[in-house]
Coordinates of C-alpha atoms in Angstrom, one line a residue:
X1 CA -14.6 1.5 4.9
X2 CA -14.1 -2.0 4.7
X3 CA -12.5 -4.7 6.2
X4 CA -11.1 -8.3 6.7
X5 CA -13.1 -9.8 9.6
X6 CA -13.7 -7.3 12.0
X7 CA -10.0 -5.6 11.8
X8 CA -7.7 -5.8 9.3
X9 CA -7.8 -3.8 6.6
X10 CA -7.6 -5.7 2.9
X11 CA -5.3 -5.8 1.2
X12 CA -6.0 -6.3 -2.8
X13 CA -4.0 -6.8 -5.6
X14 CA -4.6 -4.1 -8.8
X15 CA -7.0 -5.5 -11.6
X16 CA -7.6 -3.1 -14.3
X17 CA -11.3 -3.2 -14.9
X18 CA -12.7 -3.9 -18.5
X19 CA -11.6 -1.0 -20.6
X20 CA -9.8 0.8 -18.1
X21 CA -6.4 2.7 -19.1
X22 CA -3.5 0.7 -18.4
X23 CA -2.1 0.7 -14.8
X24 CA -5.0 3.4 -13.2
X25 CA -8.8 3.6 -12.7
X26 CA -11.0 6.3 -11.7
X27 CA -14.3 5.5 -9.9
X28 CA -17.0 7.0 -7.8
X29 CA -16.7 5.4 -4.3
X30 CA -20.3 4.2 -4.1
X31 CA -18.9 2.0 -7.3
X32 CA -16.8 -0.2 -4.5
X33 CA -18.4 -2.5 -3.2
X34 CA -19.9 -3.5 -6.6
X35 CA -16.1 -3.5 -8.2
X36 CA -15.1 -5.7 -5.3
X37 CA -18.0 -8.6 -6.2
X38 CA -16.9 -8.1 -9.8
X39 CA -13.4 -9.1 -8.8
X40 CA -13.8 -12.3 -6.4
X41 CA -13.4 -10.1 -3.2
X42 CA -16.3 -10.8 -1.7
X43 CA -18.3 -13.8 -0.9
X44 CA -21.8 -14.1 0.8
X45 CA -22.4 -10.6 1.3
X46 CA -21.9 -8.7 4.3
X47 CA -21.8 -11.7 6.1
X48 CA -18.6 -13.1 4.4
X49 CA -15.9 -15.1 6.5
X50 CA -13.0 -13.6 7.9
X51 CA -10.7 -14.3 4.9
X52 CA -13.2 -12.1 2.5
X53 CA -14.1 -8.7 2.7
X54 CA -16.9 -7.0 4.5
X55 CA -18.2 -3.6 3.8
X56 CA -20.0 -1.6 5.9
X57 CA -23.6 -0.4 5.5
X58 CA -24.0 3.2 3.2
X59 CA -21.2 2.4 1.2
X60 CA -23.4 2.6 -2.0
X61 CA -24.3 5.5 -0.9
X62 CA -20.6 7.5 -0.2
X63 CA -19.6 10.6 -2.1
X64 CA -15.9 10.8 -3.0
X65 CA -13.3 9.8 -5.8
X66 CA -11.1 6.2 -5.9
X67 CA -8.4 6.7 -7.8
X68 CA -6.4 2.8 -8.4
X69 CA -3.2 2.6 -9.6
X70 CA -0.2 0.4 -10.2
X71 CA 3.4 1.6 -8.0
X72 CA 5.2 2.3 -11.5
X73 CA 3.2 4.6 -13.0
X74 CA 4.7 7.6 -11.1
X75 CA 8.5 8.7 -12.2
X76 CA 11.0 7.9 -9.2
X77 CA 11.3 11.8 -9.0
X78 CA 7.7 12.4 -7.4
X79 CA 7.8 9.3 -5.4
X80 CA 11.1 10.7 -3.7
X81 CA 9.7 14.4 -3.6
X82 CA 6.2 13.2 -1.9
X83 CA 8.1 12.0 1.2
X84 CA 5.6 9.3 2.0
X85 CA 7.5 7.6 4.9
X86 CA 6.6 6.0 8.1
X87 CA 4.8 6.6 10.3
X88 CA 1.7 6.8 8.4
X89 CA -1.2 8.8 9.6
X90 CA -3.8 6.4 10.8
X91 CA -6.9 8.7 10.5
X92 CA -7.9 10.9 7.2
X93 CA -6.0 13.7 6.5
X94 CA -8.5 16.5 6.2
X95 CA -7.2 19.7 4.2
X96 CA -8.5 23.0 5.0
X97 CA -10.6 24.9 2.7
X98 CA -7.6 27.0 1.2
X99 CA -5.5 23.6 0.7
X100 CA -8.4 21.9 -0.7
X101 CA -9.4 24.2 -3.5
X102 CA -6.2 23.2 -5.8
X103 CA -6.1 19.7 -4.5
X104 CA -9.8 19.7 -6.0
X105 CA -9.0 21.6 -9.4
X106 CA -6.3 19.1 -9.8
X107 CA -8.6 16.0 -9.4
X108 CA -11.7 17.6 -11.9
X109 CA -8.8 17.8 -14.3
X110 CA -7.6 14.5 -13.6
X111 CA -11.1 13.3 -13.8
X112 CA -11.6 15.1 -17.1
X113 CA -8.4 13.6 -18.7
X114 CA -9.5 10.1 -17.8
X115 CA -12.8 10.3 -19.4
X116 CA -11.4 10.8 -23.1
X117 CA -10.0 7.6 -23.6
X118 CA -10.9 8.1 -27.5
X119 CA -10.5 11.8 -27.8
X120 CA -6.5 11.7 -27.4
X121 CA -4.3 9.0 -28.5
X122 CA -3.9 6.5 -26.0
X123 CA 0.0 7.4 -25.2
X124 CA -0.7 10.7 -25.0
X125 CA -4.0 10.7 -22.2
X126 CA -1.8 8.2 -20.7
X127 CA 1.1 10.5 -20.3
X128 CA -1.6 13.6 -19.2
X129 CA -3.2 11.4 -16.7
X130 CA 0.0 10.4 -15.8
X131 CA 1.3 14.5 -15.1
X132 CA -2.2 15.2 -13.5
X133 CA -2.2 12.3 -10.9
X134 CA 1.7 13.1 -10.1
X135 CA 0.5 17.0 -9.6
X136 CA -2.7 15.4 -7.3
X137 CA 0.0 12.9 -5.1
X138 CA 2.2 15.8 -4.7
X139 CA -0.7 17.7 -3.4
X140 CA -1.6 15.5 -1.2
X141 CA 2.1 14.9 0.0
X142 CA 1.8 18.4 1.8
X143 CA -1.4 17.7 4.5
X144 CA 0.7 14.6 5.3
X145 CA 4.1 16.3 5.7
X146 CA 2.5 19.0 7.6
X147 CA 0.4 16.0 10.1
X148 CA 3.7 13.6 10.3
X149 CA 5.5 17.5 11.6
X150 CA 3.0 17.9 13.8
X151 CA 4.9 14.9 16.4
X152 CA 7.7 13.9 17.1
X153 CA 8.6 10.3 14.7
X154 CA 12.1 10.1 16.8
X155 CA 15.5 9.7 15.8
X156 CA 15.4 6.1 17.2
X157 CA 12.3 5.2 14.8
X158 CA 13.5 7.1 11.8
X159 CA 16.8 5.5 11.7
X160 CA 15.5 1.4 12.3
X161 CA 12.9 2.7 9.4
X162 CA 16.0 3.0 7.3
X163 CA 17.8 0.3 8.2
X164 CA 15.1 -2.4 7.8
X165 CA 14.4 -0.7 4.0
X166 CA 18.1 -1.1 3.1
X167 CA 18.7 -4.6 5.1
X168 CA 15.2 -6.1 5.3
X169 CA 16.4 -8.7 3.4
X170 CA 19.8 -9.5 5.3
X171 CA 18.6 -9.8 9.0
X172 CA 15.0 -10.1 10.7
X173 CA 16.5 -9.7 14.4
X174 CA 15.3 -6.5 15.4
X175 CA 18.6 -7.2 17.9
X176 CA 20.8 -7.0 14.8
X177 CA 19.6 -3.4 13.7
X178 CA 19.8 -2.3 17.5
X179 CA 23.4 -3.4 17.5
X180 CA 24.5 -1.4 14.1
X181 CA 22.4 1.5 14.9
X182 CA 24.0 1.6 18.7
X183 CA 20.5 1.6 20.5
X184 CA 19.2 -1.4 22.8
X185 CA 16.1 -3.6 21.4
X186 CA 13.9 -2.4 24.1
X187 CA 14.7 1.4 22.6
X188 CA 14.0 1.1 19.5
X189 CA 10.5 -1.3 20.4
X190 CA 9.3 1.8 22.6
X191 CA 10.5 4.4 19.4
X192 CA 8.7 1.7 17.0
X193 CA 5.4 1.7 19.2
X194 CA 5.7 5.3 20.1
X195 CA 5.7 5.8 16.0
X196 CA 3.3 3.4 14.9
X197 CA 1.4 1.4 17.2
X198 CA 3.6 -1.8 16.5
X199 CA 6.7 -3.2 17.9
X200 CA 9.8 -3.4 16.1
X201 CA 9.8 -6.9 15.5
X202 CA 6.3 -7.1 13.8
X203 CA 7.0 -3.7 11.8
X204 CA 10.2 -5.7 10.6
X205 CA 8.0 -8.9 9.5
X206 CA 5.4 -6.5 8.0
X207 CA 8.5 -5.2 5.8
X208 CA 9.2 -8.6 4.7
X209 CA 6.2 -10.1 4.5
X210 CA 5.0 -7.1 1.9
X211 CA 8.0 -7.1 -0.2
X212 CA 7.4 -11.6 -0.2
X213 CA 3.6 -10.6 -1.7
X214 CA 4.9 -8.4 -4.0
X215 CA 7.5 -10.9 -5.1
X216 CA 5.3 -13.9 -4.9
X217 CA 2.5 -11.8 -7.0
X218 CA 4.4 -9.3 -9.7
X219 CA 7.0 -11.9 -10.8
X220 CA 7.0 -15.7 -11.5
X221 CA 9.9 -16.2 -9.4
X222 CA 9.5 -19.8 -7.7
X223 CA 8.5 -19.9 -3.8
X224 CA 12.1 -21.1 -3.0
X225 CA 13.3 -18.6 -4.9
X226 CA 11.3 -15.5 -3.3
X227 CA 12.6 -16.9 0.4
X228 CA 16.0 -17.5 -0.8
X229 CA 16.2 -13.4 -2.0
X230 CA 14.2 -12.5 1.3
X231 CA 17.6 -14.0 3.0
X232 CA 15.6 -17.1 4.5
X233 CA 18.0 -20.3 4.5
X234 CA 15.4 -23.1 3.5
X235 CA 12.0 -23.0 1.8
X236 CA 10.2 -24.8 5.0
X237 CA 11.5 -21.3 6.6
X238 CA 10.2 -19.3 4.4
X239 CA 7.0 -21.2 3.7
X240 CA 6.6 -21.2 7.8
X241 CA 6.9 -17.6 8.0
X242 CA 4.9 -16.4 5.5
X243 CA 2.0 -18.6 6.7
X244 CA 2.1 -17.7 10.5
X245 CA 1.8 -14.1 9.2
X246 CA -0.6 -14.9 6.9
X247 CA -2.3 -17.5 7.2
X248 CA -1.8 -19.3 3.9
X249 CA 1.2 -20.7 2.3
X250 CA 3.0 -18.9 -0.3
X251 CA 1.6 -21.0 -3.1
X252 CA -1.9 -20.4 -1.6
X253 CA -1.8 -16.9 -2.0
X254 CA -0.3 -16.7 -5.1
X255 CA -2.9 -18.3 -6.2
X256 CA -5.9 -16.4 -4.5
X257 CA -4.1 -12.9 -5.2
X258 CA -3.6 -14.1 -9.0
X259 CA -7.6 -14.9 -9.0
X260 CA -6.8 -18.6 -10.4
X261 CA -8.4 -20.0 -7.4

């Protein structure tokens, strides 16, 4: 639907449009490309430079729903019972027409609830939407329960998955993991790419590299400070890291992702 250059997929930071309930946003997904413009994320068109975004042609004209919204505005409880873990699915997942009926009632009702920003009180469309979109997510949990049960993830993968989530922050050999788990590096790189397309080592600097954005862009810790808790010895590290991953420093992309640049 869009993309960075002629790969990647963006990725964007959450900025609540003008008059939007806090923390979600409900558009048409023709509205996209134009939202995009409105928030600095495009430059020149179609014909941006790598570091922008690029949509393709006929997104003004797509039919379906974007729902935006901020990590924190679903209870710990529905995260946990959605089971989105690795490996993600990396085409659409398509319900039938039995699974889609509900998962469409849900979303009209949704849909309804966000549009009466001045009917309810605010707290309480707030805490409707905020039932309705948990009842949509859950919804959607089951087509990708049902696709991630239709291979086999491996017990190699699924164990270095939870390992890098609890230690990410503590090691970035993928030959330290292979050592506590009792598997070699070269067995858990073919469980990795078997799994997700990546090898262990970049699906480990993915891991950190995410939770160093979220860091660098949802708090006002220092840039020492965000290598320091990612278990990086000296900022130059840190900064080095980031960057080859990235390609811009930390401070850079604070900046860009903050929308001060």
């Amino acid at each position: 639907m869009f993309r960075i250059g002629q790969s990647r997929i963006a990725e964007v930071p959450f900025r609540p449009a003008a008059g939007a309930l806090p923390g979600l946003e409900v558009l048409p997904l023709a509205r996209l490309a134009g939202r995009a413009a409105g928030h600095g994320w495009m430059s020149g068109g179609r014909r941006a430079p790598p570091s922008t975004i690029c949509f393709d042609e006929g997104l003004e004209s797509a039919q379906g729903t974007l729902i935006l919204f901020q990590s924190g505005l679903l209870d710990p409880a529905t995260i946990a019972a959605a089971s989105f873990d690795p490996p993600f699915p990396l085409s659409a997942l398509l319900p039938s027409t039995q699974e889609a009926e509900p998962i469409d009632r849900t979303l009209e009702l949704l849909m309804e609830a966000y549009k009466e920003t001045g009917v309810l009180r605010l707290d309480a469309q707030i805490e409707l939407i905020r039932h309705l979109l948990s009842a949509l997510v859950l919804r959607l949990s089951y087509l990708y329960v049902r696709e991630r049960g239709a291979g086999d993830t491996g017990e190699a993968f699924r164990a270095f998955h939870a390992a890098v989530e609890r230690d990410y922050a503590e090691s970035r050999t993928v030959a330290d993991y292979a050592s506590a788990l009792g598997y070699s590096s070269r067995t858990l790189t073919r469980a990795c790419i078997a799994a997700t397309g990546v090898t262990a080592k970049r699906y480990l600097d993915e891991r950190i590299v995410l939770e160093a954005r979220r860091l660098l862009f949802h708090t006002e810790l220092p840039a020492s400070a965000v290598g320091e808790r990612l278990g990086f010895p000296t900022p130059t590290a840190f900064s080095k890291f980031f960057k080859h991953h990235t390609g811009e420093t930390p401070s850079d992309y604070r900046v860009r992702a903050s929308g001060r640049g």
